mmCIF file with all atom_site columns, C-alpha atoms in Angstrom:
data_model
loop_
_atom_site.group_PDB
_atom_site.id
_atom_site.type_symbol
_atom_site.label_atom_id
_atom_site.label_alt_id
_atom_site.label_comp_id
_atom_site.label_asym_id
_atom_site.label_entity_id
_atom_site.label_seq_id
_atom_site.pdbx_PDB_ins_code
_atom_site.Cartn_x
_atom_site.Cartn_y
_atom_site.Cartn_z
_atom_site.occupancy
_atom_site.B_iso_or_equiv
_atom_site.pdbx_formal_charge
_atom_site.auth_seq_id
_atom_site.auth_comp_id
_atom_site.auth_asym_id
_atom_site.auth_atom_id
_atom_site.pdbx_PDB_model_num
ATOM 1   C CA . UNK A 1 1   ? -4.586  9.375   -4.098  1.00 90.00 ? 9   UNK A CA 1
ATOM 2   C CA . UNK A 1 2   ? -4.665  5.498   -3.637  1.00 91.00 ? 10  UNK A CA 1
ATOM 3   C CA . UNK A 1 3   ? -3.935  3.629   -6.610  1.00 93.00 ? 11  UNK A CA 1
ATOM 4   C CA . UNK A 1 4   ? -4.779  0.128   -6.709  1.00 94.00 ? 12  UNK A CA 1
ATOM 5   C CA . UNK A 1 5   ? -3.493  -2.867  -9.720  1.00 94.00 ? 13  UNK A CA 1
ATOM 6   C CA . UNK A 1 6   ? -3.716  -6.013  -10.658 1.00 92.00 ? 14  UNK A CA 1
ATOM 7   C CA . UNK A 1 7   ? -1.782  -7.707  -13.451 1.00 93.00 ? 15  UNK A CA 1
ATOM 8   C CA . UNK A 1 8   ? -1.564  -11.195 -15.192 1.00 92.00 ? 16  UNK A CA 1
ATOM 9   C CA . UNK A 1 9   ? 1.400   -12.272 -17.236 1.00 90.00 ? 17  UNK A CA 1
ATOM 10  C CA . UNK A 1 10  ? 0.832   -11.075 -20.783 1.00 88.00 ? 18  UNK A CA 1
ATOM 11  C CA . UNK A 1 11  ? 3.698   -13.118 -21.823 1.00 91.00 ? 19  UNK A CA 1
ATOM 12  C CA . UNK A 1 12  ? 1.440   -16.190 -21.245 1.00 90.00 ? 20  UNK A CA 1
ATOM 13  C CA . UNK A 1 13  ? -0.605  -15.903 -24.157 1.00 89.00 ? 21  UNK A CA 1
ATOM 14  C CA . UNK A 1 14  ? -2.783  -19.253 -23.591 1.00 91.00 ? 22  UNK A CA 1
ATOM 15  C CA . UNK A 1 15  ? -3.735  -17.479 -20.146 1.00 89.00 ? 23  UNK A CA 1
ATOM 16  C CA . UNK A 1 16  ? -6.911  -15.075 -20.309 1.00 88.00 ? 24  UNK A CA 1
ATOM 17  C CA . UNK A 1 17  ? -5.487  -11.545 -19.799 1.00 90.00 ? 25  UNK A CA 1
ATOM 18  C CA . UNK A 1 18  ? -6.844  -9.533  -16.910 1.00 90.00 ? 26  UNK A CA 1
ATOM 19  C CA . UNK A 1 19  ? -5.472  -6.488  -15.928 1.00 92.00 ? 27  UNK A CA 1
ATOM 20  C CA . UNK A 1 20  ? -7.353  -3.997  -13.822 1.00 92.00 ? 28  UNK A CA 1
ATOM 21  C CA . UNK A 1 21  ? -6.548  -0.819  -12.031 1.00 93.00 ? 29  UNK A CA 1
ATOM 22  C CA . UNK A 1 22  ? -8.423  1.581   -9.933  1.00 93.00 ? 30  UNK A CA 1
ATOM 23  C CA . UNK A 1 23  ? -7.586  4.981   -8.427  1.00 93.00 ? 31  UNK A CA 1
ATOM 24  C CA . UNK A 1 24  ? -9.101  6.998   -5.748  1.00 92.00 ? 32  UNK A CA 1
ATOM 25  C CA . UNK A 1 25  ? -8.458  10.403  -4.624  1.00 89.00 ? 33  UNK A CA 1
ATOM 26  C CA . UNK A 1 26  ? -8.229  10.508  -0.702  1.00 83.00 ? 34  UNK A CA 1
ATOM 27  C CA . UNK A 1 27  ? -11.152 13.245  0.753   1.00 78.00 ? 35  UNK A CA 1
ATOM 28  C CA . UNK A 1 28  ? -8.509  14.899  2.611   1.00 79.00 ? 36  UNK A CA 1
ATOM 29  C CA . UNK A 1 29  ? -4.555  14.047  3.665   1.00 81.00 ? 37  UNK A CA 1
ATOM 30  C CA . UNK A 1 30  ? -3.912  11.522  6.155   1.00 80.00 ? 38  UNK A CA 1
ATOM 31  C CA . UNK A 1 31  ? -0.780  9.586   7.592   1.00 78.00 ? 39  UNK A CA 1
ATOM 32  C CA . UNK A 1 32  ? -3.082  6.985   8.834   1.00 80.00 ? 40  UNK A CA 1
ATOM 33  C CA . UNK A 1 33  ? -2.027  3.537   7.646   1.00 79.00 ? 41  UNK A CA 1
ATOM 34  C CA . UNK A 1 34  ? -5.320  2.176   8.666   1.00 82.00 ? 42  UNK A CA 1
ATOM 35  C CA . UNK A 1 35  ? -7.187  4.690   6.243   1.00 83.00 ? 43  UNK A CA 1
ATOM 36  C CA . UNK A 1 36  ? -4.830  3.509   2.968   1.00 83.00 ? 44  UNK A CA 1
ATOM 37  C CA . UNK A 1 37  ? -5.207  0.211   4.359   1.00 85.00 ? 45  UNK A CA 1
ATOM 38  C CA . UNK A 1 38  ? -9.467  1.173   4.447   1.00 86.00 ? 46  UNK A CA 1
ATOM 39  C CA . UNK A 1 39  ? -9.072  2.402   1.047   1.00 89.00 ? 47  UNK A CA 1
ATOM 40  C CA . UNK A 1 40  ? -6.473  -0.359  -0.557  1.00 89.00 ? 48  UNK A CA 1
ATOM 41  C CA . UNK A 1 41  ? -9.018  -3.177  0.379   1.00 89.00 ? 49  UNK A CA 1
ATOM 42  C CA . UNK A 1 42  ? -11.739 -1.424  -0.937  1.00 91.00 ? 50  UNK A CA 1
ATOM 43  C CA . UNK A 1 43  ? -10.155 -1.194  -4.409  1.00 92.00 ? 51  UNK A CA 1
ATOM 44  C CA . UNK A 1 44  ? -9.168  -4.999  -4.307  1.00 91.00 ? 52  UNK A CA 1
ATOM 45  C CA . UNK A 1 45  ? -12.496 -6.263  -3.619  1.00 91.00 ? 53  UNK A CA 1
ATOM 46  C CA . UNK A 1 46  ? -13.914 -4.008  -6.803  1.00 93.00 ? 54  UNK A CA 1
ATOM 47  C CA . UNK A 1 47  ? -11.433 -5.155  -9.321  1.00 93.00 ? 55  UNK A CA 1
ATOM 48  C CA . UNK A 1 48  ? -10.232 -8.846  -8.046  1.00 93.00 ? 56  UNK A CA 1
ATOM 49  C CA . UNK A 1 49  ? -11.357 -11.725 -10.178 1.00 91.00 ? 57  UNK A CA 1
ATOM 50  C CA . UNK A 1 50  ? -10.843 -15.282 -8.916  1.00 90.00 ? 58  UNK A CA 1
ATOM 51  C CA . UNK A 1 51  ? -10.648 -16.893 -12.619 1.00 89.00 ? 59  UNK A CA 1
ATOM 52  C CA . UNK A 1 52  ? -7.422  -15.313 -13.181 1.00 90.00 ? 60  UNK A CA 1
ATOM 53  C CA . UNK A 1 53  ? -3.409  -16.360 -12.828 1.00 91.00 ? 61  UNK A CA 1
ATOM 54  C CA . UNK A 1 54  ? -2.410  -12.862 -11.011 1.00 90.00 ? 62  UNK A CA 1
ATOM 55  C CA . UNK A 1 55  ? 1.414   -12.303 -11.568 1.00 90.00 ? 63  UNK A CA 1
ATOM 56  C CA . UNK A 1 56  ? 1.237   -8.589  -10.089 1.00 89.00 ? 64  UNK A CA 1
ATOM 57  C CA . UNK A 1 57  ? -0.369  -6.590  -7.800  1.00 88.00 ? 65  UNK A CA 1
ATOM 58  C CA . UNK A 1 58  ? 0.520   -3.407  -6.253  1.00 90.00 ? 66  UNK A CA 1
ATOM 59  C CA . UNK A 1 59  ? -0.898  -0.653  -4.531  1.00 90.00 ? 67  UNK A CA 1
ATOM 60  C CA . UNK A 1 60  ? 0.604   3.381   -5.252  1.00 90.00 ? 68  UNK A CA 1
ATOM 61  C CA . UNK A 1 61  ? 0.252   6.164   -3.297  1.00 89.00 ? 69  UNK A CA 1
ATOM 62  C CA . UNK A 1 62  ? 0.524   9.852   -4.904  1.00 88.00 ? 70  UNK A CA 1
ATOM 63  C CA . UNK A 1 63  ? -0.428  13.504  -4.477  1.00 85.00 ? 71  UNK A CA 1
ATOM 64  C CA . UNK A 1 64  ? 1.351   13.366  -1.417  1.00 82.00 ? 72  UNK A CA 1
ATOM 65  C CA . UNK A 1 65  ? 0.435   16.962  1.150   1.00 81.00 ? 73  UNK A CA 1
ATOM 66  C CA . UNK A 1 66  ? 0.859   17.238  4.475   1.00 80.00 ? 74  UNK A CA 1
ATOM 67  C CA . UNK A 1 67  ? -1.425  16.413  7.234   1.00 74.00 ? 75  UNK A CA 1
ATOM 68  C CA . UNK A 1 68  ? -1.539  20.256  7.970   1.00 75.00 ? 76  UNK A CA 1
ATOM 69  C CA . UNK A 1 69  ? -2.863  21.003  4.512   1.00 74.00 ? 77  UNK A CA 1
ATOM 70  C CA . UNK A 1 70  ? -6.763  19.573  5.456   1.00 71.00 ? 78  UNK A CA 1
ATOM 71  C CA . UNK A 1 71  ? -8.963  21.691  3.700   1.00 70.00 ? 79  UNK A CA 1
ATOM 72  C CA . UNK A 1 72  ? -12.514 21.565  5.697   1.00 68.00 ? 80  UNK A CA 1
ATOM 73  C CA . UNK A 1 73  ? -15.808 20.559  4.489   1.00 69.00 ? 81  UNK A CA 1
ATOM 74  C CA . UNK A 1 74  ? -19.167 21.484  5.604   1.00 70.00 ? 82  UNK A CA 1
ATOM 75  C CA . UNK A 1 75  ? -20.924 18.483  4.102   1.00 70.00 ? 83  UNK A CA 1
ATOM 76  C CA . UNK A 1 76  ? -18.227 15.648  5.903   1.00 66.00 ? 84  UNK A CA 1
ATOM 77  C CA . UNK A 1 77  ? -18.229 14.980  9.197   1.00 65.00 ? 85  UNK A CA 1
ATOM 78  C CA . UNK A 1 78  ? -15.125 15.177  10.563  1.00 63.00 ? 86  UNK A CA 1
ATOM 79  C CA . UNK A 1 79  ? -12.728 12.007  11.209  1.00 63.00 ? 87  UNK A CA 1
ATOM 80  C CA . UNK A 1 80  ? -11.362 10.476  14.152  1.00 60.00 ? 88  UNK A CA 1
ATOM 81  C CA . UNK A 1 81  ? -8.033  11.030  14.157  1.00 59.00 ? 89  UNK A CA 1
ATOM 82  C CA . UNK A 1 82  ? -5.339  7.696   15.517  1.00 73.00 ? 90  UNK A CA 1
ATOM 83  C CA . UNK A 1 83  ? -2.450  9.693   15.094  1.00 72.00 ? 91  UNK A CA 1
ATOM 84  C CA . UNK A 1 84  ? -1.659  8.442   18.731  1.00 78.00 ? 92  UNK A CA 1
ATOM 85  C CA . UNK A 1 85  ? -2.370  4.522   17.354  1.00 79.00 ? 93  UNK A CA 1
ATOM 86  C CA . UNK A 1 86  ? 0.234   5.836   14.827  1.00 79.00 ? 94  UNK A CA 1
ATOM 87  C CA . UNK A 1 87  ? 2.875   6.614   16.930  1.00 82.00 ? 95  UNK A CA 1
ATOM 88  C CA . UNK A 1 88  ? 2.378   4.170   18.977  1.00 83.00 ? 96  UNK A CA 1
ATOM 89  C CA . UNK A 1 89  ? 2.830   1.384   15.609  1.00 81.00 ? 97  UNK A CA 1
ATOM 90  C CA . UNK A 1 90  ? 5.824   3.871   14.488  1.00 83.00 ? 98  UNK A CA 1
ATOM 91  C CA . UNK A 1 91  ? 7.074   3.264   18.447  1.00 86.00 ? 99  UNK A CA 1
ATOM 92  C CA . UNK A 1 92  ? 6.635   -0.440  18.626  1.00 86.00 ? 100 UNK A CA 1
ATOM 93  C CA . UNK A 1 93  ? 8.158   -1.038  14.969  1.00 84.00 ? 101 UNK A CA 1
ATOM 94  C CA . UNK A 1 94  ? 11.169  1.001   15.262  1.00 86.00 ? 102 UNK A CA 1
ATOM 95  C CA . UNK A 1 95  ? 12.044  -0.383  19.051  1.00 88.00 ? 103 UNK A CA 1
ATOM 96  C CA . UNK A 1 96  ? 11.806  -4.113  18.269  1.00 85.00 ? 104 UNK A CA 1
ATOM 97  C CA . UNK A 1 97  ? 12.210  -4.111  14.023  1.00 83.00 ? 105 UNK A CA 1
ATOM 98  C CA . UNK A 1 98  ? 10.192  -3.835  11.445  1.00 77.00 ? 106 UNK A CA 1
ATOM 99  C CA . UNK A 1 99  ? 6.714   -5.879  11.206  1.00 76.00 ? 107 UNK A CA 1
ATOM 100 C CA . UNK A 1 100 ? 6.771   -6.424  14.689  1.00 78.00 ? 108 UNK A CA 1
ATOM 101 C CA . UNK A 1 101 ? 3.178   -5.025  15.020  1.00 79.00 ? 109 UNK A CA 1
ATOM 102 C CA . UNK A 1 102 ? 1.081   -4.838  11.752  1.00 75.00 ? 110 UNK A CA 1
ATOM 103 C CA . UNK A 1 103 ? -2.053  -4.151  10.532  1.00 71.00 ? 111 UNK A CA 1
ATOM 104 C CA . UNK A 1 104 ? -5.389  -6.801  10.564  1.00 65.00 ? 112 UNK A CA 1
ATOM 105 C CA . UNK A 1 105 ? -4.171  -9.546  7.979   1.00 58.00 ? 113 UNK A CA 1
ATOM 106 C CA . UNK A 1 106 ? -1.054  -8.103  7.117   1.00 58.00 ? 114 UNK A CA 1
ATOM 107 C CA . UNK A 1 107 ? 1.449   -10.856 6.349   1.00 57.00 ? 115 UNK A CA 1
ATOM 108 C CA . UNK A 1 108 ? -1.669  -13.100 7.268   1.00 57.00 ? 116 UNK A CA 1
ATOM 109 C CA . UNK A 1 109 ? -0.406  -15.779 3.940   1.00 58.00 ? 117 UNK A CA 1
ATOM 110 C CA . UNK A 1 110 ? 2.878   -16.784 4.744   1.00 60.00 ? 118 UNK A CA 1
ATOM 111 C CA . UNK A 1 111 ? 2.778   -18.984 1.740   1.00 64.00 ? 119 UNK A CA 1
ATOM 112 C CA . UNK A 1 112 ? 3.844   -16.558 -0.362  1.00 65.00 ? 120 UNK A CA 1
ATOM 113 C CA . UNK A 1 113 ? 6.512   -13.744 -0.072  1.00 67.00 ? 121 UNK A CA 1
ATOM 114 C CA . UNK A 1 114 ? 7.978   -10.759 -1.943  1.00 69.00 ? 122 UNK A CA 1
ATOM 115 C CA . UNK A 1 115 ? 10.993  -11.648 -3.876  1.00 73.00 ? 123 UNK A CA 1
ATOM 116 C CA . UNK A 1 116 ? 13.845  -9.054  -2.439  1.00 73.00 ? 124 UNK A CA 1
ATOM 117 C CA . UNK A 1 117 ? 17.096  -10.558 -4.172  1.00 75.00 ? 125 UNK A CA 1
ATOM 118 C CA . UNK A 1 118 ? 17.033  -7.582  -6.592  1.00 76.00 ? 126 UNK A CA 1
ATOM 119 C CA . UNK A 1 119 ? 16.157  -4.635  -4.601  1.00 75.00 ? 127 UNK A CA 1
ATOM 120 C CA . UNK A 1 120 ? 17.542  -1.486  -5.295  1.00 73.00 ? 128 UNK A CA 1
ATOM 121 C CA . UNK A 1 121 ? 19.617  -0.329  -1.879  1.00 69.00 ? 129 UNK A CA 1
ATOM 122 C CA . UNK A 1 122 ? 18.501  2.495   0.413   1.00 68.00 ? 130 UNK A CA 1
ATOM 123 C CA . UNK A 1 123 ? 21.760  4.118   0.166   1.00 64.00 ? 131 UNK A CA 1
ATOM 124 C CA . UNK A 1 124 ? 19.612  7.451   -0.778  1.00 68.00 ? 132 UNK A CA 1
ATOM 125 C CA . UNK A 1 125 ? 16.758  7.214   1.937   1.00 69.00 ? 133 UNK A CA 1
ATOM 126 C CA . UNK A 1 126 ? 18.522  5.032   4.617   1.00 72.00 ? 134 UNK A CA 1
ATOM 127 C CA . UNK A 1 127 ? 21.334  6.648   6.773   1.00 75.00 ? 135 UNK A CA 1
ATOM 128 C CA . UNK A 1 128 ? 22.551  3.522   8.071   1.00 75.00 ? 136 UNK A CA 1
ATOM 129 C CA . UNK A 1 129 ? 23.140  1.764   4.527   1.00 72.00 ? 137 UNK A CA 1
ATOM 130 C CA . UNK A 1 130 ? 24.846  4.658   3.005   1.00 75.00 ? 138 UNK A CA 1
ATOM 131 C CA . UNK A 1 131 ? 28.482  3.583   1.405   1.00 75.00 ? 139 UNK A CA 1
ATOM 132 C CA . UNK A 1 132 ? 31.261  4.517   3.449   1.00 78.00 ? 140 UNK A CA 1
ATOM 133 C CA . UNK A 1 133 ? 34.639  5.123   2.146   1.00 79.00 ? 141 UNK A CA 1
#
């Protein structure tokens, strides 16, 4: 599933309050970043309001199978697959950093960025930034 939010600041009372969310359950697994991307855009453009002071947006992903789980369907026709596109981003980004090669307008507004001074570490997911004692 792809789920896709926007949020204003309800603290700001004198604001108008806007805060939408949509959700969309994928036809069938995928490890494609293009398809989430596909699907994430889609979402935005249903729910995004210009009149509004946005102070959050985010996009979840859940019900997570494997790729090897793909149940059929007679009435679909059947998907290209870019798992070799895949790789071949997973290649790039890992040999020259992270970012290096991204996706249509990713990081296209360089005006604004993610605030990281109070991210949690990766001490659990990330061998190279686990304590050592």
């Amino acid at each position: 599933m792809v789920q896709v939010f926007l949020q204003t600041n309800r603290f700001r009372k004198e604001l108008t309050q806007y805060m939408p969310g949509l959700v969309v359950p994928l036809p069938y697994p995928t490890n494609d970043s293009l398809e989430f991307y596909r699907w994430a855009s889609y979402l935005c453009e249903r729910i995004f309001k210009p009149d509004y002071q946005y102070k959050k947006a985010g996009i979840m992903l859940s019900e997570i199978t494997p790729v090897t789980r793909k149940q059929g369907d007679l009435l679909e026709p059947e998907t290209t697959c870019s798992a070799n596109l895949m790789q071949v981003l997973d290649t790039l980004n890992q040999r020259y950093g992270r970012g290096t090669v991204k996706v249509s307008t990713q990081g296209a507004f360089k005006g604004w960025q993610m605030r990281l001074e109070r991210i949690s570490p990766n001490d659990t997911v990330c061998w190279q930034e686990i304590p050592v004692v």
